[in-house]
Amino acid sequence: QVQLVESGGGLVQTGGSLRLSCAASGHTFSNYAMGWFRQAPGKEREFVAAISRSGGNRYYTDSTKDRFTISRDNAKNSVYLQMNSLKPEDTAVYYCAAVSTTSPFTVLAGVGDYDYWGQGTQVTVSS
C-alpha cells in the first residue's frame, strides 16, 4: 500500500506561483510512475502532469505545459509540481497519484490508470 500526502496549496493572486509537494511512503517510490490531477467544483477530475519512474519522461496537458513543471526526487520519495503564471481557472483541489509500472519510461494520463491517491490540496487563484 502506498500512502501519498500533498502539501503546498494555498491562495495566490493571478500570475503568482506555487509549488506543490507529494510525499510517498509504504513502498519503493522509484517503482512508481506519478501524476498530478485536479478537480474544480462541479467538474470531473482532470489530468495535469505525469512523470515516469526514472523522471526521464514527462507529460503535460495542453493548458499547463508552458506554465507547470513536474519533477521528482526518488531519494526523498517525493514528487513536485511547480506552478507559474497561475490563472483563476487553475483553481481546484490538486491530487497526486501513483501507479507501479514495469517500464521506467512509462507516463500515464488517465484517472483510471492510477492505483493510489492522496487526499488533495486546495489551490485558489484570485483574479
Short mmCIF file of N, CA and C in Angstrom, two decimals:
data_model
loop_
_atom_site.label_atom_id
_atom_site.label_comp_id
_atom_site.label_asym_id
_atom_site.label_seq_id
_atom_site.Cartn_x
_atom_site.Cartn_y
_atom_site.Cartn_z
N GLN A 1 0.85 -1.19 0.00
CA GLN A 1 0.00 0.00 0.00
C GLN A 1 0.88 1.24 0.00
N VAL A 2 0.55 2.18 -0.83
CA VAL A 2 1.29 3.43 -0.93
C VAL A 2 0.46 4.55 -0.32
N GLN A 3 1.05 5.32 0.55
CA GLN A 3 0.39 6.48 1.12
C GLN A 3 0.98 7.75 0.50
N LEU A 4 0.10 8.65 0.11
CA LEU A 4 0.51 9.89 -0.54
C LEU A 4 -0.07 11.07 0.23
N VAL A 5 0.77 12.05 0.50
CA VAL A 5 0.33 13.25 1.23
C VAL A 5 0.78 14.48 0.47
N GLU A 6 -0.19 15.27 0.01
CA GLU A 6 0.12 16.50 -0.70
C GLU A 6 0.24 17.67 0.26
N SER A 7 1.01 18.66 -0.15
CA SER A 7 1.12 19.90 0.60
C SER A 7 1.52 21.02 -0.35
N GLY A 8 1.42 22.25 0.13
CA GLY A 8 1.88 23.39 -0.65
C GLY A 8 0.78 24.21 -1.31
N GLY A 9 -0.47 23.78 -1.18
CA GLY A 9 -1.55 24.56 -1.75
C GLY A 9 -1.78 25.85 -0.97
N GLY A 10 -2.64 26.70 -1.52
CA GLY A 10 -2.95 27.94 -0.84
C GLY A 10 -3.64 28.92 -1.75
N LEU A 11 -3.70 30.17 -1.29
CA LEU A 11 -4.32 31.26 -2.04
C LEU A 11 -3.23 32.12 -2.67
N VAL A 12 -3.35 32.38 -3.96
CA VAL A 12 -2.36 33.17 -4.67
C VAL A 12 -3.07 34.06 -5.68
N GLN A 13 -2.48 35.17 -6.00
CA GLN A 13 -3.06 36.07 -7.00
C GLN A 13 -2.73 35.59 -8.41
N THR A 14 -3.52 36.05 -9.35
CA THR A 14 -3.25 35.76 -10.76
C THR A 14 -1.82 36.16 -11.11
N GLY A 15 -1.14 35.25 -11.80
CA GLY A 15 0.25 35.48 -12.19
C GLY A 15 1.26 34.98 -11.18
N GLY A 16 0.78 34.56 -10.02
CA GLY A 16 1.67 34.08 -8.98
C GLY A 16 2.10 32.64 -9.19
N SER A 17 2.87 32.14 -8.22
CA SER A 17 3.42 30.79 -8.31
C SER A 17 3.16 30.03 -7.02
N LEU A 18 3.09 28.72 -7.16
CA LEU A 18 3.03 27.81 -6.02
C LEU A 18 3.81 26.56 -6.38
N ARG A 19 4.33 25.90 -5.36
CA ARG A 19 5.00 24.62 -5.56
C ARG A 19 4.32 23.58 -4.68
N LEU A 20 3.71 22.61 -5.32
CA LEU A 20 3.08 21.52 -4.60
C LEU A 20 4.07 20.39 -4.39
N SER A 21 3.94 19.73 -3.26
CA SER A 21 4.77 18.57 -2.95
C SER A 21 3.86 17.40 -2.63
N CYS A 22 4.37 16.21 -2.92
CA CYS A 22 3.65 14.99 -2.58
C CYS A 22 4.67 14.02 -2.01
N ALA A 23 4.49 13.66 -0.75
CA ALA A 23 5.38 12.73 -0.07
C ALA A 23 4.77 11.35 -0.08
N ALA A 24 5.57 10.37 -0.49
CA ALA A 24 5.09 8.99 -0.59
C ALA A 24 5.75 8.12 0.47
N SER A 25 5.01 7.11 0.91
CA SER A 25 5.56 6.14 1.85
C SER A 25 4.87 4.81 1.63
N GLY A 26 5.50 3.76 2.12
CA GLY A 26 4.87 2.46 2.10
C GLY A 26 5.42 1.49 1.08
N HIS A 27 6.10 1.99 0.07
CA HIS A 27 6.67 1.11 -0.95
C HIS A 27 7.87 1.80 -1.59
N THR A 28 8.58 1.10 -2.42
CA THR A 28 9.74 1.67 -3.09
C THR A 28 9.27 2.70 -4.11
N PHE A 29 9.54 3.95 -3.78
CA PHE A 29 9.00 5.06 -4.58
C PHE A 29 9.44 4.99 -6.03
N SER A 30 10.64 4.55 -6.28
CA SER A 30 11.17 4.55 -7.63
C SER A 30 10.52 3.50 -8.53
N ASN A 31 9.64 2.67 -7.98
CA ASN A 31 8.89 1.70 -8.78
C ASN A 31 7.61 2.28 -9.36
N TYR A 32 7.32 3.54 -9.00
CA TYR A 32 6.02 4.11 -9.31
C TYR A 32 6.13 5.32 -10.24
N ALA A 33 5.32 5.26 -11.31
CA ALA A 33 5.08 6.48 -12.08
C ALA A 33 4.11 7.35 -11.29
N MET A 34 4.27 8.66 -11.43
CA MET A 34 3.48 9.59 -10.64
C MET A 34 2.73 10.57 -11.53
N GLY A 35 1.62 11.04 -11.02
CA GLY A 35 0.84 12.03 -11.76
C GLY A 35 0.22 13.05 -10.83
N TRP A 36 -0.08 14.20 -11.40
CA TRP A 36 -0.85 15.24 -10.72
C TRP A 36 -2.17 15.43 -11.49
N PHE A 37 -3.24 15.50 -10.74
CA PHE A 37 -4.56 15.75 -11.28
C PHE A 37 -5.20 16.88 -10.50
N ARG A 38 -6.29 17.42 -11.02
CA ARG A 38 -7.02 18.45 -10.29
C ARG A 38 -8.51 18.31 -10.54
N GLN A 39 -9.25 18.83 -9.57
CA GLN A 39 -10.71 18.77 -9.68
C GLN A 39 -11.30 20.06 -9.16
N ALA A 40 -11.96 20.78 -10.05
CA ALA A 40 -12.66 22.01 -9.69
C ALA A 40 -14.09 21.67 -9.29
N PRO A 41 -14.73 22.54 -8.52
CA PRO A 41 -16.12 22.27 -8.09
C PRO A 41 -17.04 22.03 -9.27
N GLY A 42 -17.79 20.94 -9.21
CA GLY A 42 -18.75 20.64 -10.26
C GLY A 42 -18.16 20.05 -11.52
N LYS A 43 -16.86 19.80 -11.50
CA LYS A 43 -16.19 19.25 -12.68
C LYS A 43 -15.55 17.91 -12.36
N GLU A 44 -15.24 17.18 -13.42
CA GLU A 44 -14.57 15.90 -13.25
C GLU A 44 -13.08 16.13 -12.97
N ARG A 45 -12.50 15.14 -12.34
CA ARG A 45 -11.05 15.19 -12.09
C ARG A 45 -10.33 15.12 -13.44
N GLU A 46 -9.33 15.98 -13.59
CA GLU A 46 -8.63 16.03 -14.87
C GLU A 46 -7.13 15.93 -14.69
N PHE A 47 -6.49 15.44 -15.72
CA PHE A 47 -5.04 15.26 -15.73
C PHE A 47 -4.33 16.60 -15.83
N VAL A 48 -3.20 16.70 -15.10
CA VAL A 48 -2.38 17.91 -15.16
C VAL A 48 -0.98 17.59 -15.69
N ALA A 49 -0.33 16.62 -15.08
CA ALA A 49 1.05 16.30 -15.46
C ALA A 49 1.40 14.92 -14.94
N ALA A 50 2.37 14.28 -15.61
CA ALA A 50 2.83 12.96 -15.18
C ALA A 50 4.32 12.84 -15.40
N ILE A 51 4.93 11.95 -14.62
CA ILE A 51 6.37 11.73 -14.72
C ILE A 51 6.65 10.24 -14.55
N SER A 52 7.60 9.75 -15.32
CA SER A 52 7.93 8.33 -15.26
C SER A 52 8.71 7.99 -14.00
N ARG A 53 8.88 6.70 -13.79
CA ARG A 53 9.62 6.23 -12.62
C ARG A 53 11.01 6.84 -12.54
N SER A 54 11.65 6.89 -13.69
CA SER A 54 13.03 7.38 -13.74
C SER A 54 13.11 8.90 -13.70
N GLY A 55 11.99 9.55 -13.99
CA GLY A 55 11.99 11.01 -14.11
C GLY A 55 12.38 11.49 -15.49
N GLY A 56 12.72 10.56 -16.37
CA GLY A 56 13.19 10.96 -17.69
C GLY A 56 12.10 11.37 -18.65
N ASN A 57 10.90 10.89 -18.43
CA ASN A 57 9.77 11.25 -19.29
C ASN A 57 8.74 12.03 -18.51
N ARG A 58 8.24 13.08 -19.13
CA ARG A 58 7.21 13.91 -18.52
C ARG A 58 6.15 14.20 -19.56
N TYR A 59 4.94 14.41 -19.09
CA TYR A 59 3.82 14.67 -19.99
C TYR A 59 2.88 15.65 -19.32
N TYR A 60 2.36 16.61 -20.10
CA TYR A 60 1.50 17.65 -19.56
C TYR A 60 0.25 17.79 -20.39
N THR A 61 -0.79 18.28 -19.76
CA THR A 61 -1.95 18.68 -20.52
C THR A 61 -1.64 20.00 -21.22
N ASP A 62 -2.33 20.26 -22.32
CA ASP A 62 -2.00 21.44 -23.12
C ASP A 62 -2.13 22.75 -22.34
N SER A 63 -3.08 22.80 -21.42
CA SER A 63 -3.34 24.06 -20.71
C SER A 63 -2.28 24.39 -19.67
N THR A 64 -1.39 23.42 -19.36
CA THR A 64 -0.41 23.67 -18.30
C THR A 64 1.04 23.50 -18.75
N LYS A 65 1.26 22.96 -19.94
CA LYS A 65 2.61 22.54 -20.30
C LYS A 65 3.61 23.69 -20.36
N ASP A 66 3.18 24.88 -20.59
CA ASP A 66 4.12 26.01 -20.66
C ASP A 66 4.25 26.75 -19.34
N ARG A 67 3.48 26.31 -18.33
CA ARG A 67 3.47 27.03 -17.06
C ARG A 67 3.84 26.13 -15.88
N PHE A 68 3.58 24.85 -15.98
CA PHE A 68 3.79 23.93 -14.87
C PHE A 68 4.97 23.00 -15.18
N THR A 69 5.67 22.60 -14.13
CA THR A 69 6.77 21.65 -14.26
C THR A 69 6.64 20.57 -13.20
N ILE A 70 6.62 19.32 -13.64
CA ILE A 70 6.60 18.20 -12.71
C ILE A 70 8.02 17.68 -12.55
N SER A 71 8.36 17.30 -11.33
CA SER A 71 9.69 16.73 -11.06
C SER A 71 9.56 15.74 -9.92
N ARG A 72 10.61 14.97 -9.72
CA ARG A 72 10.60 14.01 -8.62
C ARG A 72 12.00 13.87 -8.07
N ASP A 73 12.05 13.49 -6.81
CA ASP A 73 13.31 13.18 -6.13
C ASP A 73 13.13 11.82 -5.49
N ASN A 74 13.66 10.79 -6.13
CA ASN A 74 13.45 9.44 -5.63
C ASN A 74 14.16 9.21 -4.30
N ALA A 75 15.20 9.95 -4.04
CA ALA A 75 15.89 9.82 -2.75
C ALA A 75 15.05 10.37 -1.60
N LYS A 76 14.15 11.29 -1.93
CA LYS A 76 13.28 11.90 -0.91
C LYS A 76 11.85 11.37 -0.99
N ASN A 77 11.62 10.40 -1.87
CA ASN A 77 10.27 9.82 -2.02
C ASN A 77 9.22 10.89 -2.27
N SER A 78 9.55 11.82 -3.13
CA SER A 78 8.66 12.96 -3.34
C SER A 78 8.53 13.32 -4.81
N VAL A 79 7.37 13.86 -5.15
CA VAL A 79 7.12 14.42 -6.46
C VAL A 79 6.60 15.84 -6.26
N TYR A 80 6.92 16.70 -7.22
CA TYR A 80 6.61 18.12 -7.07
C TYR A 80 5.89 18.63 -8.31
N LEU A 81 5.16 19.71 -8.12
CA LEU A 81 4.54 20.41 -9.23
C LEU A 81 4.78 21.90 -9.03
N GLN A 82 5.67 22.45 -9.84
CA GLN A 82 5.93 23.88 -9.82
C GLN A 82 4.93 24.55 -10.76
N MET A 83 4.15 25.46 -10.22
CA MET A 83 3.10 26.11 -10.99
C MET A 83 3.39 27.61 -11.07
N ASN A 84 3.60 28.09 -12.28
CA ASN A 84 3.88 29.50 -12.51
C ASN A 84 2.77 30.13 -13.34
N SER A 85 2.73 31.45 -13.34
CA SER A 85 1.74 32.19 -14.13
C SER A 85 0.33 31.66 -13.90
N LEU A 86 -0.01 31.51 -12.65
CA LEU A 86 -1.30 30.91 -12.30
C LEU A 86 -2.47 31.78 -12.74
N LYS A 87 -3.55 31.11 -13.13
CA LYS A 87 -4.77 31.77 -13.60
C LYS A 87 -5.94 31.34 -12.72
N PRO A 88 -7.00 32.13 -12.68
CA PRO A 88 -8.17 31.73 -11.89
C PRO A 88 -8.71 30.35 -12.29
N GLU A 89 -8.58 29.99 -13.55
CA GLU A 89 -9.08 28.68 -13.98
C GLU A 89 -8.23 27.53 -13.49
N ASP A 90 -7.11 27.81 -12.86
CA ASP A 90 -6.30 26.77 -12.23
C ASP A 90 -6.82 26.42 -10.84
N THR A 91 -7.78 27.17 -10.35
CA THR A 91 -8.35 26.91 -9.03
C THR A 91 -8.99 25.53 -8.99
N ALA A 92 -8.56 24.72 -8.02
CA ALA A 92 -9.04 23.34 -7.91
C ALA A 92 -8.37 22.69 -6.71
N VAL A 93 -8.86 21.50 -6.38
CA VAL A 93 -8.13 20.63 -5.47
C VAL A 93 -7.17 19.81 -6.31
N TYR A 94 -5.90 19.81 -5.92
CA TYR A 94 -4.87 19.09 -6.66
C TYR A 94 -4.51 17.80 -5.94
N TYR A 95 -4.46 16.72 -6.71
CA TYR A 95 -4.18 15.40 -6.17
C TYR A 95 -2.93 14.82 -6.83
N CYS A 96 -2.12 14.14 -6.03
CA CYS A 96 -1.08 13.33 -6.64
C CYS A 96 -1.53 11.87 -6.64
N ALA A 97 -0.99 11.12 -7.57
CA ALA A 97 -1.39 9.73 -7.75
C ALA A 97 -0.17 8.90 -8.15
N ALA A 98 -0.25 7.60 -7.85
CA ALA A 98 0.87 6.70 -8.10
C ALA A 98 0.38 5.39 -8.71
N VAL A 99 1.23 4.83 -9.56
CA VAL A 99 0.96 3.51 -10.11
C VAL A 99 2.29 2.83 -10.36
N SER A 100 2.35 1.54 -10.02
CA SER A 100 3.54 0.77 -10.29
C SER A 100 3.63 0.44 -11.77
N THR A 101 4.79 0.66 -12.38
CA THR A 101 4.96 0.36 -13.79
C THR A 101 6.19 -0.53 -14.00
N THR A 102 6.12 -1.33 -15.05
CA THR A 102 7.24 -2.20 -15.38
C THR A 102 8.36 -1.40 -16.03
N SER A 103 7.97 -0.55 -16.97
CA SER A 103 8.96 0.24 -17.66
C SER A 103 9.31 1.49 -16.87
N PRO A 104 10.57 1.88 -16.83
CA PRO A 104 10.95 3.12 -16.16
C PRO A 104 10.60 4.37 -16.97
N PHE A 105 10.05 4.17 -18.18
CA PHE A 105 9.80 5.31 -19.07
C PHE A 105 8.31 5.64 -19.24
N THR A 106 7.45 4.82 -18.67
CA THR A 106 6.01 4.99 -18.86
C THR A 106 5.47 6.22 -18.14
N VAL A 107 4.68 7.01 -18.86
CA VAL A 107 3.90 8.09 -18.26
C VAL A 107 2.44 7.82 -18.58
N LEU A 108 1.55 8.12 -17.65
CA LEU A 108 0.14 7.81 -17.79
C LEU A 108 -0.70 9.03 -17.46
N ALA A 109 -1.81 9.20 -18.23
CA ALA A 109 -2.60 10.43 -18.10
C ALA A 109 -4.06 10.18 -17.71
N GLY A 110 -4.44 8.94 -17.54
CA GLY A 110 -5.83 8.67 -17.22
C GLY A 110 -6.08 8.51 -15.73
N VAL A 111 -7.22 9.02 -15.27
CA VAL A 111 -7.57 8.85 -13.86
C VAL A 111 -7.58 7.37 -13.49
N GLY A 112 -8.12 6.54 -14.37
CA GLY A 112 -8.22 5.12 -14.11
C GLY A 112 -6.92 4.36 -14.19
N ASP A 113 -5.86 5.03 -14.65
CA ASP A 113 -4.55 4.38 -14.75
C ASP A 113 -3.86 4.26 -13.40
N TYR A 114 -4.27 5.06 -12.44
CA TYR A 114 -3.57 5.15 -11.16
C TYR A 114 -4.27 4.38 -10.06
N ASP A 115 -3.46 3.79 -9.20
CA ASP A 115 -3.98 2.95 -8.13
C ASP A 115 -4.04 3.64 -6.77
N TYR A 116 -3.21 4.63 -6.56
CA TYR A 116 -3.12 5.25 -5.25
C TYR A 116 -3.26 6.77 -5.40
N TRP A 117 -3.97 7.36 -4.44
CA TRP A 117 -4.27 8.79 -4.49
C TRP A 117 -4.04 9.42 -3.13
N GLY A 118 -3.62 10.67 -3.15
CA GLY A 118 -3.56 11.46 -1.94
C GLY A 118 -4.90 12.09 -1.63
N GLN A 119 -4.93 12.86 -0.55
CA GLN A 119 -6.19 13.46 -0.10
C GLN A 119 -6.47 14.80 -0.77
N GLY A 120 -5.46 15.35 -1.42
CA GLY A 120 -5.64 16.59 -2.15
C GLY A 120 -5.22 17.82 -1.38
N THR A 121 -4.86 18.87 -2.12
CA THR A 121 -4.53 20.16 -1.52
C THR A 121 -5.19 21.25 -2.35
N GLN A 122 -5.80 22.21 -1.69
CA GLN A 122 -6.57 23.24 -2.37
C GLN A 122 -5.65 24.33 -2.92
N VAL A 123 -5.87 24.68 -4.17
CA VAL A 123 -5.20 25.81 -4.81
C VAL A 123 -6.27 26.79 -5.25
N THR A 124 -6.18 28.00 -4.79
CA THR A 124 -7.13 29.04 -5.16
C THR A 124 -6.37 30.22 -5.75
N VAL A 125 -6.75 30.61 -6.97
CA VAL A 125 -6.11 31.72 -7.65
C VAL A 125 -7.13 32.85 -7.77
N SER A 126 -6.83 33.96 -7.14
CA SER A 126 -7.75 35.09 -7.16
C SER A 126 -7.47 36.00 -8.34
N SER A 127 -8.53 36.59 -8.87
CA SER A 127 -8.38 37.47 -10.03
C SER A 127 -8.17 38.91 -9.61
#
